[in-house]
Tab-separated table of C-alpha atoms and ligand atoms in Angstrom:
chain	number	residue	atom	x	y	z
A	22	MET	CA	17.177	5.675	-21.399
A	23	ILE	CA	14.670	3.699	-23.406
A	24	SER	CA	13.472	4.946	-26.777
A	25	ASN	CA	9.820	4.661	-27.691
A	26	ASN	CA	10.309	1.808	-30.140
A	27	ARG	CA	11.844	-0.446	-27.463
A	28	ARG	CA	9.452	-2.781	-25.687
A	29	ILE	CA	8.779	-2.639	-21.964
A	30	VAL	CA	7.222	-5.671	-20.276
A	31	ILE	CA	5.630	-4.973	-16.886
A	32	VAL	CA	5.040	-7.984	-14.649
A	33	GLY	CA	2.006	-7.401	-12.410
A	34	GLY	CA	-1.257	-5.555	-12.979
A	35	GLY	CA	-1.688	-4.095	-9.487
A	36	VAL	CA	-1.769	-0.392	-8.712
A	37	ILE	CA	2.004	-0.061	-9.163
A	38	GLY	CA	2.261	-1.936	-12.482
A	39	ILE	CA	-0.776	-0.144	-13.896
A	40	CYS	CA	0.380	3.334	-12.807
A	41	CYS	CA	3.766	2.669	-14.444
A	42	ALA	CA	2.045	1.387	-17.603
A	43	TYR	CA	-0.215	4.437	-17.750
A	44	TYR	CA	2.542	7.070	-17.517
A	45	LEU	CA	4.843	5.168	-19.872
A	46	ALA	CA	2.164	4.529	-22.504
A	47	LYS	CA	0.914	8.109	-22.284
A	48	ARG	CA	4.377	9.244	-23.353
A	49	GLY	CA	4.445	6.854	-26.286
A	50	ALA	CA	6.398	3.895	-24.887
A	51	ALA	CA	5.529	0.392	-26.152
A	52	VAL	CA	4.233	-1.280	-22.986
A	53	THR	CA	2.811	-4.732	-22.269
A	54	VAL	CA	1.509	-5.605	-18.794
A	55	VAL	CA	1.465	-9.316	-17.962
A	56	GLU	CA	-0.883	-10.202	-15.106
A	57	ARG	CA	-1.399	-13.754	-13.892
A	58	GLU	CA	-5.003	-13.191	-12.770
A	59	GLU	CA	-7.111	-10.105	-13.465
A	60	VAL	CA	-6.032	-6.478	-13.262
A	61	GLY	CA	-6.150	-5.299	-9.633
A	62	SER	CA	-6.649	-8.730	-8.133
A	63	GLY	CA	-3.778	-8.634	-5.610
A	64	ALA	CA	-3.387	-6.312	-2.617
A	65	SER	CA	-4.735	-3.509	-4.793
A	66	PHE	CA	-8.151	-5.175	-4.885
A	67	GLY	CA	-9.397	-4.761	-1.357
A	68	ASN	CA	-7.250	-2.271	0.506
A	69	ALA	CA	-8.638	0.485	2.715
A	70	GLY	CA	-8.790	2.930	-0.182
A	71	THR	CA	-7.081	5.732	1.727
A	72	ILE	CA	-4.653	8.032	-0.012
A	73	ALA	CA	-2.531	8.837	3.030
A	74	PRO	CA	0.250	11.188	1.901
A	75	GLY	CA	3.256	11.829	4.086
A	76	HIS	CA	2.658	8.942	6.444
A	77	GLY	CA	5.676	7.123	7.790
A	78	PRO	CA	6.870	3.522	7.493
A	79	ILE	CA	5.803	0.573	9.632
A	80	ASN	CA	9.250	0.726	11.214
A	81	LYS	CA	8.895	2.659	14.462
A	82	PRO	CA	10.571	2.623	17.862
A	83	GLY	CA	8.676	0.058	19.957
A	84	ARG	CA	7.597	-2.067	16.992
A	85	VAL	CA	9.964	-4.914	17.790
A	86	LEU	CA	8.551	-5.282	21.286
A	87	GLN	CA	5.054	-5.212	19.770
A	88	ALA	CA	6.065	-7.976	17.335
A	89	VAL	CA	7.542	-10.121	20.111
A	90	ARG	CA	4.399	-9.708	22.270
A	91	SER	CA	2.217	-10.620	19.278
A	92	LEU	CA	3.805	-14.069	19.015
A	93	GLY	CA	1.175	-15.477	21.338
A	94	ASP	CA	-1.664	-13.094	20.503
A	95	GLN	CA	-3.685	-13.706	17.345
A	96	LEU	CA	-5.704	-10.557	17.942
A	97	SER	CA	-2.804	-8.125	18.036
A	98	PRO	CA	-2.947	-5.583	15.140
A	99	LEU	CA	0.621	-6.635	14.292
A	100	TYR	CA	0.920	-10.407	14.364
A	101	VAL	CA	3.895	-12.642	13.670
A	102	ALA	CA	2.703	-16.236	13.310
A	103	PRO	CA	5.124	-18.431	15.300
A	104	ARG	CA	6.983	-20.668	12.837
A	105	TRP	CA	10.509	-21.383	11.655
A	106	ASP	CA	11.219	-19.310	8.570
A	107	PRO	CA	14.858	-18.212	8.171
A	108	GLY	CA	13.848	-15.582	5.574
A	109	LEU	CA	11.408	-14.012	8.018
A	110	VAL	CA	13.915	-14.128	10.880
A	111	ARG	CA	16.497	-12.355	8.705
A	112	TRP	CA	13.890	-9.816	7.614
A	113	LEU	CA	12.799	-9.144	11.205
A	114	TRP	CA	16.422	-8.611	12.211
A	115	GLN	CA	16.935	-6.090	9.377
A	116	PHE	CA	13.575	-4.488	10.214
A	117	SER	CA	14.445	-4.153	13.911
A	118	ARG	CA	17.661	-2.279	13.063
A	119	LYS	CA	15.565	0.329	11.239
A	120	CYS	CA	13.095	0.943	14.067
A	121	THR	CA	14.765	4.137	15.259
A	122	GLU	CA	13.713	7.788	15.444
A	123	ASP	CA	16.491	8.724	13.009
A	124	HIS	CA	15.241	6.217	10.468
A	125	VAL	CA	11.623	7.353	10.823
A	126	GLU	CA	12.792	10.910	10.148
A	127	HIS	CA	14.778	9.721	7.111
A	128	CYS	CA	11.668	7.962	5.749
A	129	LEU	CA	9.489	11.013	6.312
A	130	SER	CA	11.983	13.166	4.413
A	131	VAL	CA	11.572	10.750	1.479
A	132	LEU	CA	7.845	10.001	1.754
A	133	GLY	CA	6.803	13.583	2.577
A	134	PRO	CA	7.618	15.069	-0.856
A	135	LEU	CA	6.360	11.939	-2.641
A	136	GLY	CA	3.059	12.338	-0.786
A	137	HIS	CA	2.634	15.985	-1.853
A	138	ALA	CA	3.307	15.009	-5.459
A	139	THR	CA	0.943	12.045	-5.403
A	140	CYS	CA	-2.010	14.117	-4.119
A	141	GLU	CA	-1.687	16.439	-7.097
A	142	LEU	CA	-1.413	13.454	-9.435
A	143	PHE	CA	-4.605	11.827	-8.113
A	144	GLU	CA	-6.486	15.094	-8.667
A	145	ARG	CA	-5.111	15.434	-12.174
A	146	LEU	CA	-5.632	11.786	-13.134
A	147	VAL	CA	-9.229	11.690	-11.972
A	148	ASP	CA	-9.944	14.985	-13.697
A	149	GLU	CA	-8.077	14.496	-16.997
A	150	GLU	CA	-9.029	10.857	-17.471
A	151	SER	CA	-12.535	11.152	-15.940
A	152	LEU	CA	-11.823	8.148	-13.705
A	153	ASP	CA	-15.010	6.753	-12.190
A	154	CYS	CA	-13.486	5.467	-8.950
A	155	GLY	CA	-15.287	7.249	-6.123
A	156	TYR	CA	-12.396	9.664	-5.541
A	157	ARG	CA	-12.962	12.155	-2.720
A	158	GLN	CA	-10.405	14.481	-1.187
A	159	ALA	CA	-11.978	14.819	2.250
A	160	GLY	CA	-9.170	13.842	4.651
A	161	TYR	CA	-9.441	11.194	7.345
A	162	TYR	CA	-9.572	10.984	11.145
A	163	GLU	CA	-7.439	8.897	13.486
A	164	VAL	CA	-9.378	8.432	16.721
A	165	PHE	CA	-8.025	7.267	20.081
A	166	ARG	CA	-9.437	5.800	23.290
A	167	THR	CA	-6.303	6.214	25.417
A	168	ARG	CA	-4.311	9.315	26.319
A	169	ALA	CA	-1.010	7.518	25.737
A	170	ALA	CA	-1.874	6.627	22.141
A	171	LEU	CA	-3.295	10.103	21.523
A	172	ASP	CA	-0.050	11.676	22.793
A	173	GLY	CA	1.876	9.459	20.369
A	174	ALA	CA	-0.385	10.589	17.532
A	175	HIS	CA	0.207	14.234	18.474
A	176	ARG	CA	3.949	13.641	18.232
A	177	GLU	CA	3.533	12.050	14.797
A	178	ALA	CA	1.337	14.951	13.700
A	179	ALA	CA	4.091	17.373	14.742
A	180	GLN	CA	6.582	15.396	12.644
A	181	LEU	CA	4.282	15.614	9.620
A	182	ARG	CA	3.862	19.385	10.076
A	183	ALA	CA	7.621	19.705	9.672
A	184	HIS	CA	7.172	18.131	6.230
A	185	GLY	CA	4.517	20.548	5.045
A	186	TYR	CA	1.343	18.706	6.118
A	187	ARG	CA	-1.438	20.279	8.183
A	188	PRO	CA	-2.788	17.685	10.629
A	189	GLU	CA	-5.346	19.073	13.058
A	190	THR	CA	-5.747	17.815	16.627
A	191	LEU	CA	-9.273	17.479	18.018
A	192	ALA	CA	-10.723	16.768	21.448
A	193	GLY	CA	-13.212	13.902	21.732
A	194	ALA	CA	-16.265	16.199	21.767
A	195	ALA	CA	-15.053	18.129	18.717
A	196	MET	CA	-14.501	14.834	16.931
A	197	ARG	CA	-18.082	13.758	17.676
A	198	GLU	CA	-19.327	17.015	16.147
A	199	ARG	CA	-17.586	16.031	12.908
A	200	GLU	CA	-18.645	12.374	12.980
A	201	VAL	CA	-21.619	11.579	15.188
A	202	ALA	CA	-21.010	7.830	15.141
A	203	VAL	CA	-17.761	8.207	17.120
A	204	SER	CA	-18.546	7.024	20.648
A	205	GLU	CA	-17.989	8.712	24.021
A	206	THR	CA	-15.050	6.375	24.663
A	207	VAL	CA	-12.925	8.318	22.175
A	208	VAL	CA	-10.761	10.897	23.980
A	209	GLY	CA	-9.316	12.676	20.977
A	210	ALA	CA	-8.388	12.537	17.313
A	211	VAL	CA	-6.070	13.808	14.608
A	212	TYR	CA	-7.483	14.939	11.275
A	213	TYR	CA	-5.322	14.593	8.150
A	214	PRO	CA	-6.886	17.012	5.634
A	215	GLU	CA	-4.684	16.185	2.643
A	216	ALA	CA	-5.830	12.566	2.522
A	217	GLY	CA	-8.315	11.192	0.018
A	218	THR	CA	-10.396	8.106	-0.633
A	219	VAL	CA	-11.043	5.944	-3.676
A	220	ASN	CA	-12.475	2.543	-4.374
A	221	PRO	CA	-9.029	1.003	-4.973
A	222	HIS	CA	-10.174	-1.735	-7.338
A	223	ARG	CA	-12.150	0.649	-9.496
A	224	PHE	CA	-9.205	3.056	-9.561
A	225	VAL	CA	-6.843	0.388	-10.892
A	226	CYS	CA	-9.336	-0.975	-13.442
A	227	GLU	CA	-10.225	2.489	-14.715
A	228	LEU	CA	-6.576	3.489	-15.030
A	229	ALA	CA	-5.729	0.213	-16.796
A	230	GLN	CA	-8.433	0.988	-19.319
A	231	ARG	CA	-6.958	4.492	-19.885
A	232	ALA	CA	-3.470	2.995	-20.210
A	233	GLY	CA	-4.968	0.814	-22.944
A	234	ASN	CA	-6.376	3.921	-24.635
A	235	HIS	CA	-2.844	5.306	-24.684
A	236	GLY	CA	-1.594	2.153	-26.403
A	237	ALA	CA	-0.594	-0.220	-23.565
A	238	THR	CA	-1.324	-3.916	-24.092
A	239	ILE	CA	-2.641	-5.737	-21.036
A	240	VAL	CA	-2.430	-9.519	-20.985
A	241	THR	CA	-4.307	-11.226	-18.146
A	242	GLY	CA	-4.327	-14.847	-17.008
A	243	ALA	CA	-0.620	-15.247	-17.835
A	244	GLU	CA	1.840	-15.970	-15.048
A	245	VAL	CA	5.450	-14.995	-15.585
A	246	ALA	CA	7.630	-17.924	-14.527
A	247	GLU	CA	10.980	-16.235	-15.091
A	248	VAL	CA	12.820	-13.298	-16.547
A	249	VAL	CA	14.825	-14.383	-19.573
A	250	VAL	CA	18.472	-13.313	-19.650
A	251	ALA	CA	20.670	-13.624	-22.723
A	252	ASP	CA	24.332	-12.503	-22.837
A	253	GLY	CA	24.052	-10.786	-19.467
A	254	LYS	CA	21.054	-8.741	-20.544
A	255	VAL	CA	17.329	-9.148	-20.043
A	256	SER	CA	15.546	-10.166	-23.231
A	257	GLY	CA	11.978	-10.729	-22.020
A	258	VAL	CA	9.904	-13.040	-19.881
A	259	LEU	CA	8.830	-16.667	-20.019
A	260	THR	CA	5.316	-17.519	-18.901
A	261	ALA	CA	4.294	-20.592	-16.936
A	262	ALA	CA	2.534	-21.794	-20.094
A	263	GLY	CA	5.893	-21.705	-21.905
A	264	ASP	CA	5.302	-18.589	-24.025
A	265	GLU	CA	8.173	-16.167	-24.396
A	266	LEU	CA	7.443	-12.478	-24.576
A	267	ALA	CA	10.346	-10.377	-25.828
A	268	GLY	CA	11.177	-7.085	-24.146
A	269	ASP	CA	14.100	-4.664	-24.057
A	270	LEU	CA	13.235	-3.837	-20.479
A	271	VAL	CA	11.345	-5.850	-17.865
A	272	LEU	CA	9.766	-3.977	-14.971
A	273	LEU	CA	8.894	-6.149	-11.983
A	274	ALA	CA	5.798	-4.900	-10.146
A	275	ALA	CA	4.516	-8.232	-8.876
A	276	GLY	CA	3.909	-6.972	-5.331
A	277	ALA	CA	4.471	-9.543	-2.581
A	278	TYR	CA	5.321	-12.159	-5.236
A	279	THR	CA	8.261	-10.225	-6.705
A	280	PRO	CA	10.906	-12.214	-4.735
A	281	ARG	CA	9.849	-15.376	-6.578
A	282	LEU	CA	11.318	-13.766	-9.712
A	283	THR	CA	14.276	-11.871	-8.216
A	284	ARG	CA	15.479	-14.957	-6.288
A	285	LYS	CA	16.039	-16.813	-9.557
A	286	LEU	CA	18.244	-13.928	-10.712
A	287	GLY	CA	20.251	-13.791	-7.473
A	288	ILE	CA	19.023	-10.274	-6.641
A	289	PRO	CA	18.664	-9.694	-2.881
A	290	LEU	CA	15.274	-8.197	-2.000
A	291	PRO	CA	14.371	-8.071	1.721
A	292	LEU	CA	10.613	-8.281	1.116
A	293	GLN	CA	8.039	-10.074	3.268
A	294	PRO	CA	4.322	-10.397	2.606
A	295	ALA	CA	2.232	-8.753	5.340
A	296	LYS	CA	-1.334	-9.951	5.230
A	297	GLY	CA	-4.221	-7.580	5.792
A	298	TYR	CA	-7.962	-8.186	5.816
A	299	HIS	CA	-11.134	-6.368	4.968
A	300	ARG	CA	-14.779	-6.759	5.845
A	301	ASP	CA	-17.339	-4.656	3.959
A	302	ARG	CA	-20.653	-3.970	5.686
A	303	ASP	CA	-23.854	-2.424	4.497
A	304	PRO	CA	-25.240	0.493	6.581
A	305	GLU	CA	-28.649	-0.160	5.021
A	306	THR	CA	-29.117	-3.155	7.367
A	307	GLY	CA	-28.760	-0.923	10.425
A	308	SER	CA	-25.717	-2.886	11.647
A	309	THR	CA	-23.146	-0.287	10.705
A	310	PRO	CA	-23.046	3.481	11.148
A	311	ARG	CA	-23.229	5.601	8.037
A	312	LEU	CA	-19.819	7.305	8.199
A	313	ARG	CA	-19.284	10.589	6.369
A	314	ASP	CA	-15.515	10.311	6.170
A	315	THR	CA	-12.834	7.731	6.842
A	316	VAL	CA	-12.112	7.028	10.502
A	317	MET	CA	-9.028	5.083	11.572
A	318	LEU	CA	-9.194	3.332	14.941
A	319	GLY	CA	-5.848	4.414	16.354
A	320	GLU	CA	-4.898	1.735	18.875
A	321	LYS	CA	-6.253	-1.051	16.648
A	322	SER	CA	-4.992	0.282	13.279
A	323	VAL	CA	-8.326	-0.432	11.570
A	324	PHE	CA	-9.553	1.833	8.770
A	325	CYS	CA	-13.320	2.352	8.501
A	326	THR	CA	-13.800	3.746	5.025
A	327	PRO	CA	-17.137	4.764	3.519
A	328	MET	CA	-16.996	3.570	-0.094
A	329	ASP	CA	-19.677	3.132	-2.763
A	330	GLY	CA	-22.522	2.942	-0.209
A	331	PHE	CA	-20.839	0.421	2.113
A	332	VAL	CA	-18.267	0.762	4.892
A	333	ARG	CA	-14.973	-1.075	4.533
A	334	PHE	CA	-13.256	-2.165	7.763
A	335	ALA	CA	-9.650	-2.921	6.818
A	336	GLY	CA	-6.379	-3.499	8.564
A	337	THR	CA	-4.109	-5.835	10.521
A	338	LEU	CA	-0.531	-6.654	9.686
A	339	GLU	CA	0.121	-10.384	9.765
A	340	PHE	CA	3.480	-11.950	9.010
A	341	SER	CA	2.551	-15.535	8.247
A	342	GLY	CA	4.242	-16.127	4.895
A	343	GLU	CA	3.023	-16.156	1.320
A	344	ASN	CA	-0.497	-17.506	1.745
A	345	LEU	CA	-4.059	-16.206	1.534
A	346	THR	CA	-5.473	-18.183	4.442
A	347	ILE	CA	-8.147	-16.226	6.271
A	348	ARG	CA	-7.710	-16.487	10.046
A	349	ARG	CA	-11.238	-15.808	11.206
A	350	PRO	CA	-10.397	-14.333	14.632
A	351	ARG	CA	-8.233	-11.733	12.918
A	352	LEU	CA	-10.879	-10.946	10.351
A	353	GLU	CA	-13.584	-10.634	13.000
A	354	GLN	CA	-11.301	-8.427	15.055
A	355	LEU	CA	-11.834	-5.655	12.478
A	356	THR	CA	-15.497	-5.205	13.322
A	357	ASN	CA	-15.071	-6.191	16.981
A	358	ALA	CA	-12.587	-3.326	17.307
A	359	ALA	CA	-15.009	-0.948	15.602
A	360	GLN	CA	-17.634	-1.703	18.264
A	361	LEU	CA	-15.279	-0.142	20.816
A	362	TYR	CA	-15.029	3.168	18.952
A	363	LEU	CA	-18.248	3.580	16.983
A	364	ASP	CA	-21.886	3.680	18.020
A	365	GLY	CA	-24.381	1.722	15.984
A	366	MET	CA	-22.222	-1.323	15.321
A	367	ALA	CA	-24.131	-4.594	15.599
A	368	ASP	CA	-23.342	-8.152	14.639
A	369	ASP	CA	-24.220	-8.785	11.047
A	370	SER	CA	-23.014	-10.600	8.007
A	371	ALA	CA	-20.527	-8.901	5.726
A	372	LEU	CA	-20.955	-7.983	2.072
A	373	SER	CA	-17.409	-9.101	1.415
A	374	GLU	CA	-14.528	-10.649	3.348
A	375	TRP	CA	-11.058	-10.634	1.896
A	376	CYS	CA	-7.339	-10.790	2.586
A	377	GLY	CA	-4.350	-9.616	0.578
A	378	LEU	CA	-0.574	-9.402	0.895
A	379	ARG	CA	1.237	-6.099	1.248
A	380	PRO	CA	4.796	-6.152	-0.098
A	381	CYS	CA	6.911	-4.919	2.845
A	382	ILE	CA	10.606	-4.057	2.624
A	383	SER	CA	12.598	-4.330	5.855
A	384	ASP	CA	13.520	-0.625	5.961
A	385	GLY	CA	9.939	0.494	5.318
A	386	LEU	CA	10.627	2.191	1.972
A	387	PRO	CA	9.729	0.888	-1.506
A	388	VAL	CA	12.321	-0.127	-4.068
A	389	VAL	CA	12.101	1.731	-7.359
A	390	GLY	CA	15.030	1.565	-9.737
A	391	PRO	CA	17.209	-0.589	-11.970
A	392	ALA	CA	18.408	-3.925	-10.633
A	393	PRO	CA	22.142	-3.839	-9.946
A	394	GLY	CA	24.346	-5.844	-12.289
A	395	LEU	CA	21.665	-6.844	-14.777
A	396	ASP	CA	21.029	-4.686	-17.805
A	397	GLY	CA	17.345	-4.262	-18.661
A	398	LEU	CA	15.696	-5.072	-15.327
A	399	PHE	CA	13.800	-2.470	-13.271
A	400	LEU	CA	11.977	-2.988	-9.954
A	401	ALA	CA	8.973	-1.074	-8.603
A	402	THR	CA	7.643	-2.763	-5.493
A	403	GLY	CA	7.699	-2.922	-1.703
A	404	HIS	CA	5.204	-0.109	-1.077
A	405	GLY	CA	3.902	-1.826	2.065
A	406	MET	CA	1.006	0.083	3.638
A	407	LEU	CA	1.212	2.888	1.064
A	408	GLY	CA	0.972	1.271	-2.364
A	409	LEU	CA	-2.264	2.934	-3.359
A	410	THR	CA	-1.058	6.287	-2.027
A	411	LEU	CA	2.266	6.136	-3.827
A	412	GLY	CA	1.026	4.463	-7.036
A	413	PRO	CA	0.724	7.553	-9.252
A	414	VAL	CA	3.978	9.164	-8.125
A	415	THR	CA	5.816	5.854	-8.551
A	416	GLY	CA	4.415	5.525	-12.068
A	417	LEU	CA	5.292	9.075	-13.049
A	418	LEU	CA	8.857	8.970	-11.680
A	419	THR	CA	9.461	5.531	-13.201
A	420	ALA	CA	8.410	6.877	-16.603
A	421	ASP	CA	10.719	9.891	-16.096
A	422	TYR	CA	13.596	7.586	-15.193
A	423	LEU	CA	13.102	5.185	-18.088
A	424	LEU	CA	12.255	7.708	-20.792
A	425	GLU	CA	14.688	10.469	-19.808
A	426	GLY	CA	17.522	8.156	-18.796
A	427	ARG	CA	18.351	9.781	-15.462
A	428	ARG	CA	17.295	9.000	-11.925
A	429	PRO	CA	14.871	11.581	-10.480
A	430	THR	CA	16.317	12.793	-7.155
A	431	GLU	CA	13.116	11.664	-5.390
A	432	LEU	CA	14.048	8.057	-6.194
A	433	SER	CA	17.628	8.157	-4.836
A	434	ALA	CA	16.621	6.755	-1.444
A	435	LEU	CA	14.602	3.973	-3.092
A	436	ARG	CA	17.503	2.400	-5.010
A	437	VAL	CA	17.506	-1.369	-5.294
A	438	ASP	CA	21.195	-1.602	-4.354
A	439	ARG	CA	20.808	0.081	-0.944
A	440	PHE	CA	20.725	-3.227	0.984
B	511	FAD	C1	-5.906	-4.669	4.243
B	511	FAD	C2	-5.040	-3.713	3.462
B	511	FAD	C3	-5.300	-2.338	3.553
B	511	FAD	C4	-4.503	-1.443	2.843
B	511	FAD	N1	-4.831	-0.115	2.859
B	511	FAD	C5	-4.135	0.762	2.108
B	511	FAD	C6	-4.524	2.123	2.043
B	511	FAD	O1	-5.542	2.525	2.601
B	511	FAD	N2	-3.745	2.981	1.340
B	511	FAD	C7	-2.624	2.575	0.687
B	511	FAD	O2	-1.939	3.412	0.099
B	511	FAD	N3	-2.252	1.264	0.683
B	511	FAD	C8	-2.980	0.368	1.378
B	511	FAD	N4	-2.620	-0.947	1.394
B	511	FAD	C9	-1.398	-1.363	0.688
B	511	FAD	C10	-1.645	-1.525	-0.810
B	511	FAD	O3	-2.792	-2.288	-1.038
B	511	FAD	C11	-0.433	-2.198	-1.453
B	511	FAD	O4	0.752	-1.519	-1.075
B	511	FAD	C12	-0.534	-2.155	-2.968
B	511	FAD	O5	-1.759	-2.707	-3.384
B	511	FAD	C13	0.619	-2.899	-3.612
B	511	FAD	O6	0.427	-2.812	-4.998
B	511	FAD	P1	1.275	-3.708	-5.983
B	511	FAD	O7	0.855	-3.340	-7.345
B	511	FAD	O8	2.722	-3.607	-5.615
B	511	FAD	O9	0.869	-5.209	-5.607
B	511	FAD	P2	-0.470	-6.013	-5.943
B	511	FAD	O10	-1.663	-5.153	-5.895
B	511	FAD	O11	-0.461	-7.217	-5.076
B	511	FAD	O12	-0.266	-6.403	-7.446
B	511	FAD	C14	0.691	-7.334	-7.867
B	511	FAD	C15	0.094	-8.075	-9.063
B	511	FAD	O13	1.076	-8.897	-9.634
B	511	FAD	C16	0.463	-10.091	-10.043
B	511	FAD	N5	1.520	-11.107	-10.127
B	511	FAD	C17	2.253	-11.619	-9.121
B	511	FAD	N6	3.164	-12.482	-9.585
B	511	FAD	C18	2.999	-12.516	-10.931
B	511	FAD	C19	3.644	-13.239	-11.968
B	511	FAD	N7	4.653	-14.066	-11.705
B	511	FAD	N8	3.210	-13.066	-13.242
B	511	FAD	C20	2.198	-12.198	-13.515
B	511	FAD	N9	1.550	-11.499	-12.571
B	511	FAD	C21	1.954	-11.646	-11.284
B	511	FAD	C22	-0.570	-10.378	-8.979
B	511	FAD	O14	-1.587	-11.230	-9.441
B	511	FAD	C23	-1.072	-8.983	-8.660
B	511	FAD	O15	-2.215	-8.619	-9.415
B	511	FAD	C24	-3.393	-1.895	2.083
B	511	FAD	C25	-3.149	-3.258	1.975
B	511	FAD	C26	-3.966	-4.178	2.652
B	511	FAD	C27	-3.690	-5.648	2.496
């Protein structure tokens, strides 16, 4: 338990760090966020903006085969760049052992309740804090061109129903009635009504501002080089510029870069960066259909999200290490794939092209909890494909844990020492 006059230093100003800062500061804790660039400049900047509650992990039966096949195929939605990286090989081995039906069911039993809670929190946050972030609770559609993939989606929908969600299955024609831009090639769809949409960057920036109103200090342009440990206990952080910032508790929320800090402390964290891309296009030019709601291209795993007057095409899962190199064929694949599913797609320049690194843990679940064997260190990272979705609930439960001094039951499966 941490009393309100003890200082909490949060490393990372992405959606996770900022949500933690908001809920802690709102309850009177003394919080400083240290961000090496600007708030929301990591994966939280350009993601697909979909709040997708209840959805499962990337670990699934069949994924390993997909990863192996992708070794020679740059255009595969899941792509492992061929190279020798012992850390990645170890991670893939651990990942493969968790690609079972039993594990998927375990993850859904954890992520299902977190998803219900996070939907309520988004509603409340946007309402109470008047967040100007384009929030809409309108659900999203997963559309499919093949019967086999549609059957798989129906099975996943049935799994979600068992966890209190209400996915709706639609035939191709019914889907086209909802969204006219969906082409005749689509044979069916699943609608997830609980889902929502935000502009993810605006959400993080707005919430950071409200965290500041509640007393949080946000320092940008300062990279944390290491966590300082004195007498077996964390005493703060040291920046790359050589400044020391004292703290009674350090919370690591540095996304895909968290292992850089945990490695120095000898804390095992099976986390790999998984690169994703976005391309934003302007429907005003006539090159892109004006979508009403978010459509996800099932077989290609590309989200097409209407956002602030443009459409964001976002997706792909690329394991190529900690780098922000844009591989053009993969980027272009986002809109090439959309041409297969949507009418009215033409070649055109993009308003924005971007890539970011998702922090992915080998068992598909985040880590949220105290670091084992080191007093004063807390981790909140590894949210993979669901960091935006799980941001508010992670922040709230982290504040409960730190301020009330006991682990909320929802966080038991996310312990750091489970590996
Ligand atoms: C293409 C794409 C689409 C996605 N779509 C969705 C979606 O629709 N819905 C969803 O829920 N999730 C989605 N995600 C996943 C989501 O974006 C991530 O899970 C989430 O942004 C992770 O948040 P984070 O705060 O952990 O990391 P980040 O947003 O990466 O933030 C970490 C921050 O820490 C800072 N930092 C790192 N190291 C240091 C240091 N040493 N010192 C100081 N600061 C440091 C970084 O600069 C960064 O700002 C998507 C991701 C991608 C790439």
